[in-house]
C-alpha cells in the first residue's frame, strides 16, 4: 500500500472527505473564472488569496500530484485512491488547485527519464507550483515534422550553448523554466536530438506573444541567442532526447484531451442545448423548433458521451493491465473534433448573438463562446495535428506501412 | 460501470466467437440464401441451444444459465461478426426479457424453459409502418368474453417468418400515437386468423408481414399489465436495441478487419493501397469510431445488469452510434475494395446489406437522436 492509511477504500474516502471539508476554502468550491486559474511560478499573483491557501494545503498533502512518489513530495496514492480523491473533490465542486505543464507533461516524463538528482531538484517545485514550465518543441520550420527541429546546442566543455528559435511556446512569457528539444547532431534526424532544461531568465532568452484569431495570445515566439546552460540540466543521454520527447507527447495528448481543451474550466458560458433553447425556441413539448439543428446537437452530445465513456474504458482497461498503448492519439483526435463541433453548433445556435466581439449589446457568455469557437480551431493543430494523430493510429495501431 | 469482462464472460465470448467462425461463417449465410432457405436454419438453432445461448438471460430455475446482458452482448457481437442469421435477438433477448419482466409465474414456467432449450422461438410484432414507432400501434385488441380479439397488420417482423410464438402489441384503447392503451399478447403461430407472409429481404435473413383477422387470444396469454403495455415494451425494446447494437459492433468490426487486411495486401501503382495516406486516415477514423462505439455498447450492456436508471439513454446512445459506425464502415468496405467489393462473390456486400437492416430495426439513428434529445430535455 503506497499510502499509509487503512487499505479500505471507504475509510480512505471518509478521510479525504473530512480533510477537504476542513481545508478547502469556501470560495474554492465555486466555478472558476478564467482570471483566477492558478498556474503557479515566480510570477503568480493569486488574484483570490484563498487560491494560495488552497494550493499550499493541497501541495503539502502531495495531492496536486496524487500519484507521484511520496519521497519527492507527491501523494503516493494508487489509482483507486486517486479516483476517490477526484470524486470527492468533484462532489464539493472543488477547484483544481494548480494548472501546470509541469504536472501534466514534464513531471511524468522526468520521473521516467530524469536522474535522481534532477528529480529531487525539479519535482517538488512542480508539486508546490513554485516553478512554472513551458515547452520548447515547435519551431518555425518544424511543427508537425517535430524532429526537423534546428535549434542548435553545442558542447562547450563546461556548459552547453544554445542558439535558435521556438514558436507556439504556450505561455513562454510567463514561464520560469523551459523543457526544450535541441539539436546536438546535425548529421542524423531523430537520433540527433537532446532534451534540455533551462531558466527562462537566462541571458539570451527573448519571448514575443503571438496574437490569435480569437484575440488572445497564449502562445509566443521564443528566441535563444548564445544561451549558456549548465551540463547537469540535460535529461537522459546526449542525442537520446527523441524517446523522451515522444513519451512526453503522449502525456500531452492525454492531458489536453482529458481537460477537454480547458472547456470545463467554468466560464459563464451556458451549455449548447441551453443556448439553442433560448435563441431557437421550443415547442410545447420542449423540443427545439429547428429539427435539423436539434438532431445535430443530439448527435454531438452522443459523440461527447461516447468520448467520455471511451476515456473511462481506457482507464479501466489500463487498470486491469490490458494494453491501451496509443489510445492517446485516438483520444486526442476525437477530442479535437468533438470540441470544434461543439463550438460550431454553439455559434449556429446563438445566431447573431454569437457574432459579437466586445463592448455592449451582447451577452457576456455569448461573447466568450465566440472567442472559444475561434480558439477551438487550434485544437486540431496543437499537441499534434489531427493528421499527425491519424498517422500515428494508422501506422502504430493499424500497422499500415509507408510507401516502399 | 465495468468495461472489463469477467472470466466467465470471456469464456462465453470465446466460445461464441469460435462457434460462429467455424459453424456460421458468412459462407453459411450465402448457402442459406442460395438454397432458398431464407435465413432459416434449424440445425444452427439446435447447436445454439446446446451451447446455452438461448438461455443466457434466463435464470437457472427456468433452465437457463442466468449470465446477464453483458454476457449476451458477447454472443450477439460474435453473431454480428459473421452476419449469422439466428433467432437470438428476438428470442434470447427480447422474448426472454418480455416474459421475465412481464410474465406471471405460470407463464415463466411454461415458456422460459422452452426458450432456453431452443424448442420455441419468439418474435415481437410491433411496427405497422415502415419506420419504428412503438406508440404507433393501431392493431385493435377488443375484449371478448374469455379474452381478446385482435385485428390488424404488422410489418417487417424480423424472424417472423419462422417464429413459433409472436409477442403481438395491440391497442386496447386510445388511438395510434398514444403511449397508453397498449397490451402485449402471446400469439402462437398456428392461431386461427393469423396469416404469416414470408419476405425475401436484402440481407437474406428474411422477415414476415403478419395479418390478424379476428385472432382470439385467451386471458392467460396477456403479457404484463393490460392497457399499460408500454411499461413492459420500453424495457424490452431497450434490451433489444442494446443487444442489436452489440451485434452491429460485431459486424462493423469484422467488416473493418476485412478491409484492414485488404489494405495490407492489395497493390496499385506498385504500392500497397494501405500505404496511401488518404486510405490510412480513413482507416484511422473508422478505428476511432469503432472504439467509441465499443465504449457505448459496453456501457449500455452493463447498465442493464446493474439495473441503472439511465438504460434508455444508453440504449439510444449505443443504437445510434452503432448505426452510424456500421453505416460508415460498410460503405467504406465496398469503396476500399473497389470493383471486387461490388461483386456478389465478395463478402463486403453482405455486410452492407445487413447493416441497413440493423440500422432500421428497433429505431434508426434518427429515431434515437430524437429520443436522446427528449431524454436530455431539448
XYZ file of N, CA and C in Angstrom, chain B residues 48-277:
690
model
N -27.043 -23.740 -31.319
C -27.031 -22.555 -30.449
C -27.653 -22.886 -29.097
N -28.722 -23.677 -29.146
C -29.409 -24.066 -27.907
C -28.502 -24.949 -27.056
N -27.810 -25.882 -27.714
C -26.925 -26.776 -26.967
C -25.814 -26.014 -26.253
N -25.381 -24.921 -26.867
C -24.341 -24.110 -26.233
C -24.898 -23.209 -25.132
N -26.217 -23.221 -24.991
C -26.842 -22.434 -23.916
C -27.121 -20.991 -24.285
N -26.906 -20.649 -25.560
C -27.027 -19.238 -25.948
C -28.450 -18.689 -25.832
N -29.452 -19.540 -25.998
C -30.831 -19.041 -25.881
C -31.191 -18.732 -24.434
N -30.420 -19.306 -23.504
C -30.772 -19.137 -22.089
C -29.847 -18.200 -21.327
N -29.097 -17.373 -22.039
C -28.114 -16.533 -21.358
C -28.778 -15.587 -20.341
N -29.948 -15.044 -20.701
C -30.630 -14.122 -19.774
C -31.550 -14.843 -18.784
N -31.813 -16.116 -19.080
C -32.823 -16.833 -18.281
C -32.192 -17.457 -17.026
N -32.772 -17.188 -15.845
C -32.209 -17.741 -14.606
C -32.203 -19.270 -14.607
N -31.325 -19.818 -13.776
C -31.179 -21.275 -13.729
C -32.465 -21.991 -13.352
N -33.274 -21.357 -12.484
C -34.516 -22.021 -12.058
C -35.470 -22.278 -13.222
N -35.269 -21.558 -14.335
C -36.085 -21.826 -15.535
C -35.225 -22.465 -16.631
N -34.211 -23.151 -16.201
C -33.338 -23.923 -17.112
C -32.388 -23.091 -17.974
N -32.220 -21.834 -17.602
C -31.257 -21.013 -18.349
C -29.907 -21.026 -17.672
N -29.003 -20.155 -18.143
C -27.690 -20.078 -17.497
C -27.519 -18.787 -16.703
N -28.469 -17.863 -16.820
C -28.520 -16.682 -15.968
C -27.253 -15.851 -15.909
N -26.661 -15.577 -17.074
C -25.394 -14.834 -17.062
C -25.541 -13.336 -17.291
N -26.709 -12.920 -17.727
C -26.938 -11.483 -17.850
C -26.617 -10.900 -19.214
N -26.824 -9.581 -19.263
C -26.807 -8.859 -20.529
C -25.391 -8.688 -21.104
N -24.403 -8.438 -20.254
C -23.040 -8.294 -20.775
C -22.654 -9.584 -21.506
N -23.030 -10.704 -20.902
C -22.723 -11.998 -21.500
C -23.450 -12.160 -22.837
N -24.736 -11.826 -22.852
C -25.489 -11.954 -24.102
C -24.869 -11.055 -25.181
N -24.409 -9.894 -24.744
C -23.774 -8.965 -25.683
C -22.591 -9.599 -26.392
N -21.843 -10.451 -25.690
C -20.683 -11.106 -26.309
C -21.136 -12.072 -27.403
N -22.243 -12.771 -27.127
C -22.774 -13.706 -28.121
C -23.294 -12.929 -29.332
N -23.981 -11.823 -29.064
C -24.536 -11.018 -30.159
C -23.418 -10.442 -31.027
N -22.362 -9.988 -30.355
C -21.239 -9.425 -31.107
C -20.620 -10.487 -32.016
N -20.502 -11.694 -31.470
C -19.930 -12.798 -32.252
C -20.817 -13.113 -33.455
N -22.122 -13.124 -33.250
C -23.017 -13.426 -34.370
C -22.977 -12.301 -35.400
N -22.785 -11.066 -34.917
C -22.665 -9.934 -35.829
C -21.433 -10.037 -36.702
N -20.373 -10.579 -36.147
C -19.120 -10.690 -36.900
C -19.297 -11.496 -38.185
N -20.104 -12.551 -38.105
C -20.252 -13.407 -39.295
C -21.620 -13.251 -39.941
N -22.399 -12.266 -39.487
C -23.731 -11.995 -40.040
C -24.665 -13.195 -39.879
N -24.430 -14.020 -38.863
C -25.226 -15.232 -38.677
C -26.709 -14.903 -38.514
N -27.533 -15.643 -39.254
C -28.980 -15.478 -39.121
C -29.449 -16.399 -38.011
N -29.749 -15.828 -36.857
C -30.218 -16.642 -35.740
C -31.433 -15.974 -35.119
N -32.087 -16.700 -34.234
C -33.252 -16.138 -33.558
C -32.864 -15.521 -32.214
N -31.565 -15.297 -32.003
C -31.117 -14.871 -30.667
C -31.666 -13.509 -30.246
N -31.618 -12.523 -31.148
C -32.084 -11.188 -30.767
C -33.555 -11.237 -30.367
N -34.362 -11.852 -31.229
C -35.797 -11.894 -30.958
C -36.128 -12.794 -29.769
N -35.484 -13.948 -29.684
C -35.890 -14.938 -28.697
C -35.099 -14.834 -27.396
N -33.755 -14.968 -27.509
C -32.940 -14.990 -26.285
C -32.955 -13.635 -25.604
N -33.075 -12.565 -26.401
C -33.075 -11.248 -25.774
C -34.490 -10.736 -25.525
N -35.217 -10.426 -26.592
C -36.493 -9.747 -26.385
C -37.598 -10.664 -25.880
N -37.676 -11.867 -26.438
C -38.704 -12.800 -25.982
C -38.502 -13.169 -24.518
N -37.263 -13.564 -24.197
C -36.963 -13.943 -22.811
C -37.191 -12.755 -21.876
N -36.784 -11.552 -22.300
C -36.948 -10.373 -21.444
C -38.417 -10.053 -21.212
N -39.215 -10.157 -22.275
C -40.644 -9.836 -22.138
C -41.295 -10.735 -21.098
N -40.928 -12.008 -21.143
C -41.550 -12.953 -20.208
C -40.958 -12.794 -18.806
N -39.648 -12.574 -18.753
C -39.005 -12.364 -17.446
C -39.543 -11.117 -16.753
N -39.693 -10.042 -17.512
C -40.092 -8.769 -16.914
C -41.600 -8.641 -16.755
N -42.359 -9.314 -17.653
C -43.804 -9.095 -17.622
C -44.632 -10.335 -17.344
N -43.995 -11.506 -17.362
C -44.763 -12.733 -17.262
C -45.212 -13.081 -15.848
N -46.293 -13.822 -15.759
C -46.709 -14.381 -14.466
C -45.818 -15.597 -14.199
N -45.882 -16.101 -12.973
C -45.076 -17.270 -12.637
C -45.418 -18.443 -13.571
N -46.718 -18.600 -13.867
C -47.137 -19.693 -14.762
C -46.537 -19.516 -16.151
N -46.603 -18.272 -16.639
C -46.054 -18.012 -17.975
C -44.544 -18.276 -18.017
N -43.861 -17.868 -16.945
C -42.413 -18.091 -16.905
C -42.116 -19.587 -16.943
N -42.862 -20.330 -16.114
C -42.630 -21.776 -16.052
C -42.956 -22.452 -17.377
N -43.954 -21.904 -18.061
C -44.348 -22.522 -19.322
C -43.359 -22.203 -20.443
N -42.949 -20.929 -20.551
C -42.218 -20.505 -21.745
C -40.704 -20.492 -21.616
N -40.203 -20.068 -20.466
C -38.750 -19.860 -20.378
C -37.923 -21.121 -20.628
N -38.299 -22.263 -20.021
C -37.502 -23.475 -20.312
C -37.538 -23.841 -21.791
N -38.674 -23.581 -22.440
C -38.790 -23.900 -23.876
C -37.903 -22.979 -24.714
N -37.797 -21.720 -24.268
C -36.912 -20.791 -24.981
C -35.455 -21.210 -24.788
N -35.119 -21.520 -23.526
C -33.728 -21.886 -23.221
C -33.295 -23.123 -24.002
N -34.201 -24.054 -24.189
C -33.831 -25.306 -24.868
C -33.868 -25.187 -26.387
N -34.333 -24.042 -26.877
C -34.404 -23.863 -28.325
C -35.647 -24.473 -28.937
N -36.549 -24.939 -28.079
C -37.760 -25.581 -28.584
C -38.683 -24.545 -29.225
N -38.679 -23.344 -28.627
C -39.590 -22.305 -29.098
C -38.821 -21.033 -29.416
N -39.108 -20.443 -30.566
C -38.567 -19.108 -30.825
C -39.723 -18.110 -30.875
N -39.385 -16.868 -30.543
C -40.430 -15.836 -30.485
C -40.056 -14.685 -31.422
N -41.046 -13.846 -31.700
C -40.769 -12.628 -32.475
C -41.730 -11.536 -32.024
N -41.187 -10.352 -31.815
C -42.011 -9.222 -31.397
C -42.673 -8.605 -32.623
N -44.007 -8.581 -32.604
C -44.755 -7.993 -33.717
C -45.280 -6.646 -33.254
N -44.557 -5.591 -33.617
C -44.872 -4.270 -33.088
C -45.205 -3.276 -34.199
N -44.220 -3.015 -35.064
C -44.376 -1.911 -36.004
C -45.386 -2.202 -37.119
N -46.078 -1.145 -37.522
C -47.105 -1.302 -38.553
C -46.805 -0.461 -39.779
N -45.899 0.498 -39.626
C -45.465 1.296 -40.768
C -44.037 0.923 -41.118
N -43.426 1.693 -42.018
C -42.074 1.322 -42.427
C -40.994 1.929 -41.525
N -41.408 2.660 -40.493
C -40.437 3.162 -39.515
C -40.838 2.720 -38.115
N -39.813 2.496 -37.291
C -40.027 2.062 -35.911
C -40.837 3.115 -35.155
N -41.926 2.666 -34.530
C -42.778 3.614 -33.814
C -43.591 2.870 -32.756
N -43.014 2.730 -31.558
C -43.665 1.914 -30.535
C -45.080 2.375 -30.184
N -45.325 3.675 -30.249
C -46.666 4.145 -29.881
C -47.619 4.114 -31.069
N -47.076 3.864 -32.252
C -47.892 3.974 -33.464
C -48.780 2.769 -33.757
N -49.051 1.968 -32.728
C -49.832 0.741 -32.927
C -51.306 1.051 -33.128
N -51.885 0.499 -34.213
C -53.315 0.669 -34.443
C -54.058 -0.659 -34.311
N -53.340 -1.775 -34.328
C -53.973 -3.102 -34.244
C -54.952 -3.156 -33.072
N -56.180 -3.462 -33.414
C -57.234 -3.435 -32.384
C -57.213 -4.695 -31.542
N -57.337 -4.512 -30.247
C -57.475 -5.659 -29.343
C -58.739 -5.412 -28.530
N -59.758 -6.121 -28.917
C -61.051 -5.859 -28.277
C -61.364 -6.967 -27.281
N -61.790 -6.563 -26.108
C -62.164 -7.550 -25.104
C -63.341 -8.377 -25.591
N -63.233 -9.702 -25.520
C -64.420 -10.538 -25.744
C -64.663 -11.301 -24.454
N -65.511 -12.260 -24.460
C -65.865 -12.964 -23.230
C -64.678 -13.535 -22.477
N -63.840 -14.321 -23.150
C -62.757 -15.041 -22.465
C -61.379 -14.460 -22.737
N -61.334 -13.304 -23.309
C -60.013 -12.740 -23.616
C -60.149 -11.565 -24.553
N -59.402 -11.654 -25.672
C -59.361 -10.522 -26.607
C -59.454 -11.025 -28.042
N -59.949 -10.136 -28.911
C -59.930 -10.432 -30.337
C -59.053 -9.394 -31.031
N -58.062 -9.875 -31.776
C -57.107 -8.976 -32.421
C -57.392 -8.838 -33.915
N -57.325 -7.567 -34.389
C -57.466 -7.278 -35.807
C -56.447 -6.219 -36.213
N -55.684 -6.523 -37.252
C -54.712 -5.529 -37.696
C -53.634 -6.173 -38.530
N -52.555 -5.406 -38.762
C -51.451 -5.916 -39.587
C -50.126 -5.430 -39.024
N -49.123 -6.278 -39.106
C -47.777 -5.925 -38.622
C -46.789 -6.041 -39.775
N -45.873 -5.093 -39.816
C -44.967 -5.024 -40.950
C -43.539 -5.403 -40.556
N -42.876 -6.103 -41.438
C -41.463 -6.450 -41.290
C -41.147 -6.951 -39.873
N -41.789 -8.042 -39.506
C -41.496 -8.653 -38.211
C -40.244 -9.505 -38.408
N -39.114 -9.085 -37.804
C -37.899 -9.832 -38.090
C -37.968 -11.166 -37.362
N -37.502 -12.203 -38.015
C -37.635 -13.601 -37.585
C -39.084 -14.085 -37.590
N -39.986 -13.212 -38.052
C -41.409 -13.592 -38.069
C -41.691 -14.752 -38.988
N -40.837 -14.925 -40.007
C -41.112 -15.995 -40.981
C -40.899 -17.383 -40.394
N -40.173 -17.465 -39.258
C -40.014 -18.810 -38.684
C -40.298 -18.874 -37.183
N -40.815 -17.780 -36.599
C -41.067 -17.792 -35.154
C -42.219 -18.730 -34.802
N -42.123 -19.340 -33.621
C -43.190 -20.239 -33.167
C -44.277 -19.474 -32.427
N -43.849 -18.405 -31.759
C -44.821 -17.616 -30.979
C -44.547 -16.145 -31.240
N -45.609 -15.372 -31.419
C -45.444 -13.934 -31.587
C -45.828 -13.197 -30.312
N -45.070 -12.140 -30.044
C -45.497 -11.227 -28.990
C -46.099 -10.035 -29.728
N -47.428 -10.022 -29.762
C -48.127 -9.025 -30.567
C -48.527 -7.850 -29.680
N -48.206 -6.644 -30.162
C -48.626 -5.459 -29.421
C -49.930 -4.969 -30.027
N -50.986 -4.923 -29.195
C -52.297 -4.472 -29.658
C -52.750 -3.262 -28.877
N -53.773 -2.627 -29.397
C -54.295 -1.431 -28.731
C -55.638 -1.754 -28.096
N -55.676 -1.622 -26.771
C -56.925 -1.916 -26.063
C -57.752 -0.651 -25.874
N -57.140 0.518 -25.924
C -57.905 1.763 -26.087
C -57.024 2.877 -26.611
N -57.643 4.016 -26.881
C -56.913 5.150 -27.445
C -56.678 4.964 -28.925
N -55.805 5.807 -29.470
C -55.534 5.691 -30.904
C -54.043 5.733 -31.208
N -53.718 5.335 -32.416
C -52.310 5.271 -32.830
C -51.598 6.564 -32.454
N -50.479 6.437 -31.776
C -49.729 7.615 -31.327
C -49.787 7.766 -29.814
N -50.839 7.224 -29.199
C -50.940 7.288 -27.728
C -49.989 6.276 -27.099
N -49.322 6.698 -26.021
C -48.417 5.753 -25.366
C -49.170 4.865 -24.369
N -50.380 5.258 -24.014
C -51.171 4.391 -23.133
C -52.136 3.566 -23.995
N -52.725 2.546 -23.376
C -53.712 1.752 -24.104
C -53.143 0.606 -24.918
N -51.862 0.287 -24.686
C -51.274 -0.850 -25.396
C -51.287 -2.093 -24.508
N -51.410 -3.255 -25.131
C -51.337 -4.514 -24.389
C -50.548 -5.521 -25.221
N -49.748 -6.348 -24.520
C -48.928 -7.351 -25.210
C -49.573 -8.732 -25.093
N -49.579 -9.467 -26.197
C -50.205 -10.790 -26.227
C -49.243 -11.841 -26.783
N -49.286 -13.012 -26.177
C -48.556 -14.150 -26.745
C -49.484 -14.844 -27.735
N -49.082 -14.877 -28.989
C -49.932 -15.473 -30.018
C -49.152 -16.568 -30.750
N -49.566 -17.839 -30.569
C -48.863 -18.926 -31.265
C -49.032 -18.790 -32.778
N -48.049 -19.280 -33.487
C -48.039 -19.167 -34.943
C -49.281 -19.793 -35.587
N -49.779 -20.870 -34.955
C -50.918 -21.562 -35.580
C -52.275 -21.009 -35.127
N -52.266 -19.838 -34.473
C -53.540 -19.264 -34.028
C -54.455 -19.026 -35.230
N -55.725 -19.290 -35.028
C -56.690 -19.127 -36.113
C -56.839 -17.646 -36.460
N -56.766 -17.340 -37.741
C -56.910 -15.944 -38.167
C -55.591 -15.223 -38.352
N -54.494 -15.870 -37.981
C -53.172 -15.248 -38.147
C -52.545 -15.717 -39.461
N -52.181 -14.760 -40.302
C -51.503 -15.112 -41.549
C -50.082 -14.572 -41.519
N -49.125 -15.448 -41.823
C -47.725 -15.051 -41.840
C -47.239 -15.094 -43.281
N -46.827 -13.926 -43.767
C -46.341 -13.875 -45.145
C -44.837 -13.663 -45.123
N -44.102 -14.701 -45.582
C -42.632 -14.614 -45.568
C -42.129 -13.578 -46.552
N -41.075 -12.872 -46.157
C -40.496 -11.851 -47.018
C -39.070 -12.223 -47.378
N -38.701 -11.968 -48.622
C -37.300 -12.081 -49.004
C -36.657 -10.722 -48.809
N -35.695 -10.649 -47.919
C -35.136 -9.346 -47.568
C -33.716 -9.191 -48.102
N -33.270 -7.946 -48.170
C -31.996 -7.610 -48.791
C -30.813 -8.295 -48.095
N -30.940 -8.563 -46.798
C -29.844 -9.147 -46.029
C -29.877 -10.672 -46.019
N -30.855 -11.275 -46.725
C -31.016 -12.735 -46.790
C -31.353 -13.361 -45.440
N -31.733 -12.531 -44.454
C -32.153 -13.096 -43.175
C -33.650 -13.407 -43.164
N -34.402 -12.721 -44.015
C -35.837 -12.940 -44.057
C -36.582 -12.213 -42.957
N -37.898 -12.101 -43.119
C -38.783 -11.469 -42.143
C -40.206 -11.801 -42.576
N -41.199 -11.216 -41.922
C -42.572 -11.533 -42.317
C -43.515 -10.362 -42.088
N -44.525 -10.269 -42.944
C -45.670 -9.398 -42.655
C -46.724 -10.283 -41.993
N -47.412 -9.742 -40.991
C -48.479 -10.509 -40.353
C -49.813 -9.818 -40.590
N -50.859 -10.623 -40.767
C -52.202 -10.044 -40.680
C -52.970 -10.825 -39.640
N -53.727 -10.080 -38.864
C -54.519 -10.702 -37.803
C -55.987 -10.398 -38.071
N -56.753 -11.473 -38.326
C -58.186 -11.304 -38.580
C -58.957 -12.087 -37.546
N -59.561 -11.345 -36.654
C -60.335 -11.977 -35.566
C -59.547 -13.080 -34.865
N -58.310 -12.770 -34.532
C -57.495 -13.753 -33.802
C -57.902 -13.698 -32.333
N -58.341 -14.819 -31.805
C -58.741 -14.842 -30.396
C -57.541 -15.194 -29.511
N -57.367 -14.383 -28.454
C -56.273 -14.650 -27.511
C -56.865 -14.781 -26.114
N -56.630 -15.906 -25.435
C -57.182 -16.071 -24.086
C -56.484 -15.148 -23.086
N -57.165 -14.858 -22.006
C -56.654 -14.003 -20.923
C -55.256 -14.448 -20.463
N -55.047 -15.745 -20.422
C -53.770 -16.292 -19.910
C -52.593 -15.971 -20.817
N -52.886 -15.455 -22.013
C -51.805 -15.114 -22.936
C -51.491 -13.620 -22.967
N -52.104 -12.877 -22.042
C -51.745 -11.465 -21.925
C -50.425 -11.381 -21.152
N -49.513 -10.587 -21.691
C -48.188 -10.456 -21.064
C -48.091 -9.071 -20.437
N -47.832 -9.046 -19.126
C -47.753 -7.755 -18.438
C -49.145 -7.212 -18.159
N -49.199 -5.975 -17.680
C -50.486 -5.394 -17.306
C -51.257 -4.949 -18.544
N -52.553 -5.319 -18.646
C -53.349 -4.865 -19.779
C -53.410 -3.333 -19.809
N -53.476 -2.776 -20.967
C -53.573 -1.319 -21.197
C -52.281 -0.564 -20.877
N -51.378 -1.189 -20.154
C -50.146 -0.484 -19.776
C -48.927 -1.141 -20.422
N -49.152 -1.604 -21.631
C -48.103 -2.355 -22.336
C -46.802 -1.608 -22.509
N -46.884 -0.268 -22.602
C -45.663 0.499 -22.839
C -44.662 0.312 -21.704
N -45.177 0.114 -20.479
C -44.271 -0.074 -19.332
C -43.411 -1.330 -19.476
N -43.941 -2.310 -20.170
C -43.181 -3.535 -20.410
C -42.412 -3.435 -21.730
N -43.081 -2.837 -22.715
C -42.495 -2.766 -24.054
C -41.176 -1.986 -24.064
N -41.145 -0.846 -23.395
C -39.956 0.006 -23.435
C -38.698 -0.722 -22.929
N -38.748 -1.314 -21.717
C -37.536 -2.035 -21.275
C -37.170 -3.209 -22.176
N -38.173 -3.886 -22.751
C -37.878 -4.995 -23.655
C -37.200 -4.455 -24.913
N -37.737 -3.353 -25.448
C -37.140 -2.747 -26.647
C -35.723 -2.274 -26.356
N -35.524 -1.667 -25.187
C -34.186 -1.168 -24.859
C -33.174 -2.303 -24.798
N -33.575 -3.418 -24.202
C -32.672 -4.570 -24.182
C -32.375 -5.045 -25.604
N -33.411 -5.055 -26.422
C -33.238 -5.449 -27.819
C -32.308 -4.496 -28.558
N -32.498 -3.204 -28.328
C -31.661 -2.201 -29.008
C -30.203 -2.358 -28.607
N -29.996 -2.630 -27.321
C -28.618 -2.776 -26.832
C -27.980 -4.049 -27.413
N -28.743 -5.136 -27.409
C -28.215 -6.393 -27.960
C -27.940 -6.242 -29.451
N -28.838 -5.544 -30.139
C -28.646 -5.326 -31.574
C -27.426 -4.439 -31.810
N -27.231 -3.456 -30.944
C -26.052 -2.599 -31.075
C -24.778 -3.433 -30.919
N -24.817 -4.408 -30.023
C -23.660 -5.300 -29.845
C -23.425 -6.100 -31.127
N -24.524 -6.571 -31.718
C -24.399 -7.305 -32.984
C -23.789 -6.398 -34.057
N -24.261 -5.151 -34.113
C -23.777 -4.196 -35.116
C -22.287 -3.896 -34.915
N -21.899 -3.808 -33.642
C -20.478 -3.597 -33.340
C -19.657 -4.753 -33.916
N -20.186 -5.971 -33.751
C -19.505 -7.145 -34.284
C -19.396 -7.085 -35.803
N -20.487 -6.710 -36.460
C -20.471 -6.625 -37.927
C -19.496 -5.559 -38.396
N -19.557 -4.395 -37.746
C -18.674 -3.297 -38.155
C -17.212 -3.687 -37.940
N -16.941 -4.342 -36.830
C -15.566 -4.750 -36.537
C -15.058 -5.739 -37.587
N -15.905 -6.707 -37.920
C -15.478 -7.721 -38.891
C -15.286 -7.106 -40.275
N -16.192 -6.209 -40.658
C -16.061 -5.567 -41.970
C -14.792 -4.720 -42.001
N -14.511 -4.078 -40.873
C -13.288 -3.279 -40.796
C -12.058 -4.175 -40.929
N -12.075 -5.315 -40.251
C -10.923 -6.230 -40.305
C -10.681 -6.750 -41.724
N -11.795 -7.023 -42.397
C -11.721 -7.478 -43.787
C -11.013 -6.410 -44.639
N -11.423 -5.166 -44.415
C -10.871 -4.037 -45.169
C -9.408 -3.793 -44.801
N -9.150 -3.865 -43.509
C -7.801 -3.658 -42.976
C -6.827 -4.641 -43.628
N -7.273 -5.874 -43.734
C -6.414 -6.890 -44.340
C -6.168 -6.583 -45.817
N -7.231 -6.148 -46.480
C -7.121 -5.835 -47.904
C -6.141 -4.685 -48.129
N -6.209 -3.673 -47.250
C -5.303 -2.526 -47.360
C -3.842 -2.972 -47.273
N -3.617 -4.071 -46.572
C -2.249 -4.542 -46.365
C -1.787 -5.571 -47.391
N -2.689 -5.917 -48.325
C -2.280 -6.914 -49.309
C -2.451 -6.449 -50.752
N -3.434 -5.610 -50.997
C -3.740 -5.190 -52.363
C -2.762 -4.099 -52.845
N -2.200 -4.308 -54.029
C -1.278 -3.307 -54.570
C -1.867 -2.584 -55.774
N -1.588 -1.295 -55.880
C -1.896 -0.484 -57.063
C -0.746 0.493 -57.230
N -0.447 0.870 -58.465
C 0.700 1.753 -58.735
C 1.967 1.194 -58.088
N 2.035 -0.120 -57.950
C 3.215 -0.733 -57.357
C 3.330 -0.553 -55.850
N 2.260 -0.061 -55.205
C 2.294 0.187 -53.755
C 1.099 -0.496 -53.094
N 1.262 -0.875 -51.830
C 0.109 -1.360 -51.076
C -0.877 -0.195 -50.939
N -2.158 -0.452 -51.185
C -3.097 0.684 -51.111
C -3.167 1.249 -49.696
N -2.827 0.410 -48.715
C -2.798 0.885 -47.331
C -1.651 1.831 -47.027
N -0.761 2.045 -48.008
C 0.320 2.997 -47.775
C -0.075 4.394 -48.246
N -1.232 4.522 -48.883
C -1.704 5.842 -49.297
C -2.365 6.551 -48.114
N -1.947 7.799 -47.923
C -2.434 8.496 -46.725
C -3.955 8.690 -46.724
